[in-house]
mmCIF file of C-alpha atoms in Angstrom:
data_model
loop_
_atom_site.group_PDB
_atom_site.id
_atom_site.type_symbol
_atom_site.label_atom_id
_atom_site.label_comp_id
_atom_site.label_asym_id
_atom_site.label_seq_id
_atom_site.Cartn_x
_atom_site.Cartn_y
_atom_site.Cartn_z
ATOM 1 C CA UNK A 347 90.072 103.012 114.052
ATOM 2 C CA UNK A 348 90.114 104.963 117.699
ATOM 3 C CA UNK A 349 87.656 107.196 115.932
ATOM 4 C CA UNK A 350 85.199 104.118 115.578
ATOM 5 C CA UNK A 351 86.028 102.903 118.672
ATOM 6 C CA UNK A 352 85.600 106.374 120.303
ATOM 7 C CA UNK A 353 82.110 106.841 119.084
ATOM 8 C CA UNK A 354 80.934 103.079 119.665
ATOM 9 C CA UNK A 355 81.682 104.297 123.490
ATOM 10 C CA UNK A 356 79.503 107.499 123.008
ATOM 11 C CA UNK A 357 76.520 105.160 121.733
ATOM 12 C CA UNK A 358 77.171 102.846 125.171
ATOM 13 C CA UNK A 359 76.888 106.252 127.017
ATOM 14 C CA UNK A 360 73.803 107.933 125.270
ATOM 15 C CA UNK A 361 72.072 104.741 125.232
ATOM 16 C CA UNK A 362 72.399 103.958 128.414
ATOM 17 C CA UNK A 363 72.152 107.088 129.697
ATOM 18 C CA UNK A 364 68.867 108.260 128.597
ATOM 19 C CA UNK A 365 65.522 107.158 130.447
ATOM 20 C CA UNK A 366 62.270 105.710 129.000
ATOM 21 C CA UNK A 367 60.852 109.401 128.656
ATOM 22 C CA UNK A 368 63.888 110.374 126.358
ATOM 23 C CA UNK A 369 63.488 107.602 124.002
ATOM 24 C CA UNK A 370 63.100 110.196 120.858
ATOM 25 C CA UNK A 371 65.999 111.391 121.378
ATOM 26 C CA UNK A 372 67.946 108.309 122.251
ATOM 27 C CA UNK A 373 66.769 107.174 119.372
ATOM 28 C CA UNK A 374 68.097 110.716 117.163
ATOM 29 C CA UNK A 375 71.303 110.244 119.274
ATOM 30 C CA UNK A 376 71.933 106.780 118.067
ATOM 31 C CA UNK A 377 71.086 107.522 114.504
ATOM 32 C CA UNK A 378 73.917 110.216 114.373
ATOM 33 C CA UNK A 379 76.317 108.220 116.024
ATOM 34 C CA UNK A 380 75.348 105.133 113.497
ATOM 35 C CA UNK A 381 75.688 107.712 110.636
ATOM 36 C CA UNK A 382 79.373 108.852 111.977
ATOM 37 C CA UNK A 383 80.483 105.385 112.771
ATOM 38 C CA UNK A 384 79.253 104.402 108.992
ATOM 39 C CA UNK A 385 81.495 107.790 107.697
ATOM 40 C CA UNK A 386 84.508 106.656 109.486
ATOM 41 C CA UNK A 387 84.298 103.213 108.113
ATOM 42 C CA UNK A 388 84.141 104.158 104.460
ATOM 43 C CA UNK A 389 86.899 106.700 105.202
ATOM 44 C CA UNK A 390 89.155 104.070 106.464
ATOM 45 C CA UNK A 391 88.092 101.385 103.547
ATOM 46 C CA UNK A 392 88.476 104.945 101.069
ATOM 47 C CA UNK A 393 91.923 105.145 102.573
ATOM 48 C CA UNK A 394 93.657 102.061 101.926
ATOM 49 C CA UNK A 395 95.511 102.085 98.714
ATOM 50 C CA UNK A 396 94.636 99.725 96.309
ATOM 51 C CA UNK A 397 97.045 97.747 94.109
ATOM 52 C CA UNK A 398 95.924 100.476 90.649
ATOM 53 C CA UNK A 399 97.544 103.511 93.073
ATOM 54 C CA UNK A 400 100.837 101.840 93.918
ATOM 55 C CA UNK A 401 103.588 103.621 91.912
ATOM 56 C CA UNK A 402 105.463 101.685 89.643
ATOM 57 C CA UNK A 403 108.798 102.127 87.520
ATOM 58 C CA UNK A 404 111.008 100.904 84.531
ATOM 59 C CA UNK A 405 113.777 98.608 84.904
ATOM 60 C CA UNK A 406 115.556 98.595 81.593
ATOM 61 C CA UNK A 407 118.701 96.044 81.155
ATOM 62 C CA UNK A 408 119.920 96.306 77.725
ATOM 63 C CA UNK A 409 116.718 95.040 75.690
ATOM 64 C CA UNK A 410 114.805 93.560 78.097
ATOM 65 C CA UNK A 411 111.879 95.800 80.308
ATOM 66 C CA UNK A 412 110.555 94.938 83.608
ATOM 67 C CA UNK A 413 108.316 96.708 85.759
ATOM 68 C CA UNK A 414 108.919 96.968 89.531
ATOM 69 C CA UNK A 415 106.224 98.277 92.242
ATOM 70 C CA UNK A 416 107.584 100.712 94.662
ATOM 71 C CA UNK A 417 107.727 100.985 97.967
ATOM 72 C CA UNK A 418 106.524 104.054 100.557
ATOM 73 C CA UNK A 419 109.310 104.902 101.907
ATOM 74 C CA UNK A 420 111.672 107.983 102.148
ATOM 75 C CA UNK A 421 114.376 106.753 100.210
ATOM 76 C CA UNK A 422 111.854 106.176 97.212
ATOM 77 C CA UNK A 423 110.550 109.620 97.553
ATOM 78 C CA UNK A 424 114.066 110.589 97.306
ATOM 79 C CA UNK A 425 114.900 108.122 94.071
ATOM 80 C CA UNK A 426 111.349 109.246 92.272
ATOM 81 C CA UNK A 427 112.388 112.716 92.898
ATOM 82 C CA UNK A 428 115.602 111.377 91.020
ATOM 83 C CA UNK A 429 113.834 110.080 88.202
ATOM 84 C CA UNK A 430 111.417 112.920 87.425
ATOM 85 C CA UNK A 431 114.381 114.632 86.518
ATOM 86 C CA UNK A 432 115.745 112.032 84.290
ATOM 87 C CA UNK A 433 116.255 108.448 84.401
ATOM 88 C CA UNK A 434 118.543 107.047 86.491
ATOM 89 C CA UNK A 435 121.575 104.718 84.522
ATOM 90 C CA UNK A 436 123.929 102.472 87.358
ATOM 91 C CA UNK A 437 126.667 100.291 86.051
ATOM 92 C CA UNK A 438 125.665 96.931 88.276
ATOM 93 C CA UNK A 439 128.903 94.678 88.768
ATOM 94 C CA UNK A 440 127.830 91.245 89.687
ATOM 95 C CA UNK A 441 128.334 90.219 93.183
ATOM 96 C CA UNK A 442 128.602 86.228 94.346
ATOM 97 C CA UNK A 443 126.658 84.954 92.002
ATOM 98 C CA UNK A 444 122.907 86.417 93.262
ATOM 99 C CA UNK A 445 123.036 89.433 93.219
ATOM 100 C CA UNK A 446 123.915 93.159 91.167
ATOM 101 C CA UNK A 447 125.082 96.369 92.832
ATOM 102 C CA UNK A 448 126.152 99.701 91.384
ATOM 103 C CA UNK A 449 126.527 103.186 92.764
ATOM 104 C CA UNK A 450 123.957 105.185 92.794
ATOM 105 C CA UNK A 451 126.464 108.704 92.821
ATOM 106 C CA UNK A 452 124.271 109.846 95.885
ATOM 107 C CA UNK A 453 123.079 109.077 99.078
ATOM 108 C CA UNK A 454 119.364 108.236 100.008
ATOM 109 C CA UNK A 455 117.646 108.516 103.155
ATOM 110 C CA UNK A 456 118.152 104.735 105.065
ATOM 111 C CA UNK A 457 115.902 102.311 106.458
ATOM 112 C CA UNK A 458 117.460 99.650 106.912
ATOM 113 C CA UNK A 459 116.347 96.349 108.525
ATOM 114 C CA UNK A 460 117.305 92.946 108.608
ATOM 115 C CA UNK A 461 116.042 91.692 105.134
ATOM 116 C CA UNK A 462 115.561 88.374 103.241
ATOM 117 C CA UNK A 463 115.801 89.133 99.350
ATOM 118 C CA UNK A 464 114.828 87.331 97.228
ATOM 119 C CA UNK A 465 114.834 87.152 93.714
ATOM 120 C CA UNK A 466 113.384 90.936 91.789
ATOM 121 C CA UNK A 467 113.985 92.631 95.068
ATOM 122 C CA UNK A 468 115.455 96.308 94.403
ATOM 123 C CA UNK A 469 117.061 97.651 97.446
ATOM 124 C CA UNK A 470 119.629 100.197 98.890
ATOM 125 C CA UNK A 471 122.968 99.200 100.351
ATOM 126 C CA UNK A 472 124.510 101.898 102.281
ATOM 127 C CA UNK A 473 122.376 104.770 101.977
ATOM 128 C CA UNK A 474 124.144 104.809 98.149
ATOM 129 C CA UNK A 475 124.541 101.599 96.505
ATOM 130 C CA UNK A 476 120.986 100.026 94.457
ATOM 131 C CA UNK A 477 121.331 96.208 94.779
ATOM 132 C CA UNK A 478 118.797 94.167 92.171
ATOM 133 C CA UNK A 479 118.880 90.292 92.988
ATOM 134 C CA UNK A 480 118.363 87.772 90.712
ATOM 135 C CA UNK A 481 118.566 84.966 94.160
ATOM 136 C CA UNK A 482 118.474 85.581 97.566
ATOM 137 C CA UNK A 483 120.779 86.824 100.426
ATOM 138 C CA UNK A 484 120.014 88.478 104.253
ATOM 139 C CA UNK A 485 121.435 91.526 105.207
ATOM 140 C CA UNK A 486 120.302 94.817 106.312
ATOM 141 C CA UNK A 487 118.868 96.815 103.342
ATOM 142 C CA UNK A 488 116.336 99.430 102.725
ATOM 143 C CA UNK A 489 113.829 97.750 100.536
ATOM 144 C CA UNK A 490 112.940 100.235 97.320
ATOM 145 C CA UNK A 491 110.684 97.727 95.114
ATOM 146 C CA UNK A 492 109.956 94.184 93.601
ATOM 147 C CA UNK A 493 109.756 93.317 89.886
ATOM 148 C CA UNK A 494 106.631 92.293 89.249
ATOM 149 C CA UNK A 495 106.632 89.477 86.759
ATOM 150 C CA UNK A 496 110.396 87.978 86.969
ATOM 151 C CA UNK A 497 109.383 85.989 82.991
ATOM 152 C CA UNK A 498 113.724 86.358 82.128
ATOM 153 C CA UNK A 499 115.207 88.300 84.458
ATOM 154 C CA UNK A 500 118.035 85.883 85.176
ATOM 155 C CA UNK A 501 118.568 85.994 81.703
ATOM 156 C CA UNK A 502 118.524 89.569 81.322
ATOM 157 C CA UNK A 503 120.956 90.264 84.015
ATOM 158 C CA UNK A 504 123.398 86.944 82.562
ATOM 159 C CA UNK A 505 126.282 86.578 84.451
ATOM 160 C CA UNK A 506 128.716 89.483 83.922
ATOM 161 C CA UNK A 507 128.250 93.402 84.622
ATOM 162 C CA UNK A 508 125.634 95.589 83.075
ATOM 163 C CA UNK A 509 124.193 98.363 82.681
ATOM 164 C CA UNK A 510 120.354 99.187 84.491
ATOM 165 C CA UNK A 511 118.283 102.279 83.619
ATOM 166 C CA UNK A 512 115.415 103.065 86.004
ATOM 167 C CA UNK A 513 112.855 105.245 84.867
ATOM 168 C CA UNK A 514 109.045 106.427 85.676
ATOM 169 C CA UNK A 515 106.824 105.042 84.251
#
């Protein structure tokens, strides 16, 4: 955006700045800064990812399949990285009620912020711990991903321990 603002200030300038006898080339000047403006804004619309390039993964507990939309962050690159390699089982003990946590056997790059889950939020405890939530808590979490259609998920995760497999999709 400071590149469109930059060269709506050139146009001010060259417009301004030329006299009555330089009108030809005013007017050549403002075409090409028209033209560049016009570049910058279909870069910048180009640019923003659409919902098609957001990367997505498997959530597999026992039978049932979810999929959950990532999110751009280091500590996904690091899990991704994880799961090219192979998928990534954690044995989730339920915690009060709302939530599951297992460990993850490493540690991923944190950052954290004060977070409201909510239920088919994935996100990392500790650097090392992958919490999936089936209600809602606040705490300070690194957010990893959302499930996007949450059609049995409480069910799926019932109300005992179990095991979650996390793979690309």
């Amino acid at each position: 955006m400071s590149k469109l603002v930059a060269m709506a200030l050139l146009l001010c300038v060259l417009v301004c700045g030329c006299s009555d006898t330089q009108e030809g080339s005013a007017d050549s000047a403002v075409s090409e800064v028209t033209a560049s403006i016009n570049a910058v804004e279909e870069e910048s619309v180009a640019s923003v990812p659409d919902e098609e390039e957001a990367l997505h993964m498997k959530v597999q507990i026992g039978g049932s399949v979810f999929t959950a939309t990532l999110e751009e962050n280091e500590a996904v690159n690091a899990l991704v990285a994880m799961m090219e390699e192979a998928p990534v089982v954690i044995e989730m003990n339920d915690y009060s009620g709302f939530e599951k946590v297992g460990p993850l056997g490493t540690s991923l790059p944190t950052s954290d912020s004060r977070t409201m889950t909510q239920a088919g939020d994935i996100v990392l405890y500790n650097g090392n711990q992958i919490v999936i939530f089936y209600g809602s808590n606040s705490w300070s979490y690194t957010r990893l991903g959302h499930i996007d259609d949450l059609t049995g998920w409480e069910e799926a995760l019932g109300g005992g321990d179990v095991t979650v497999t996390f793979s690309l999709e």
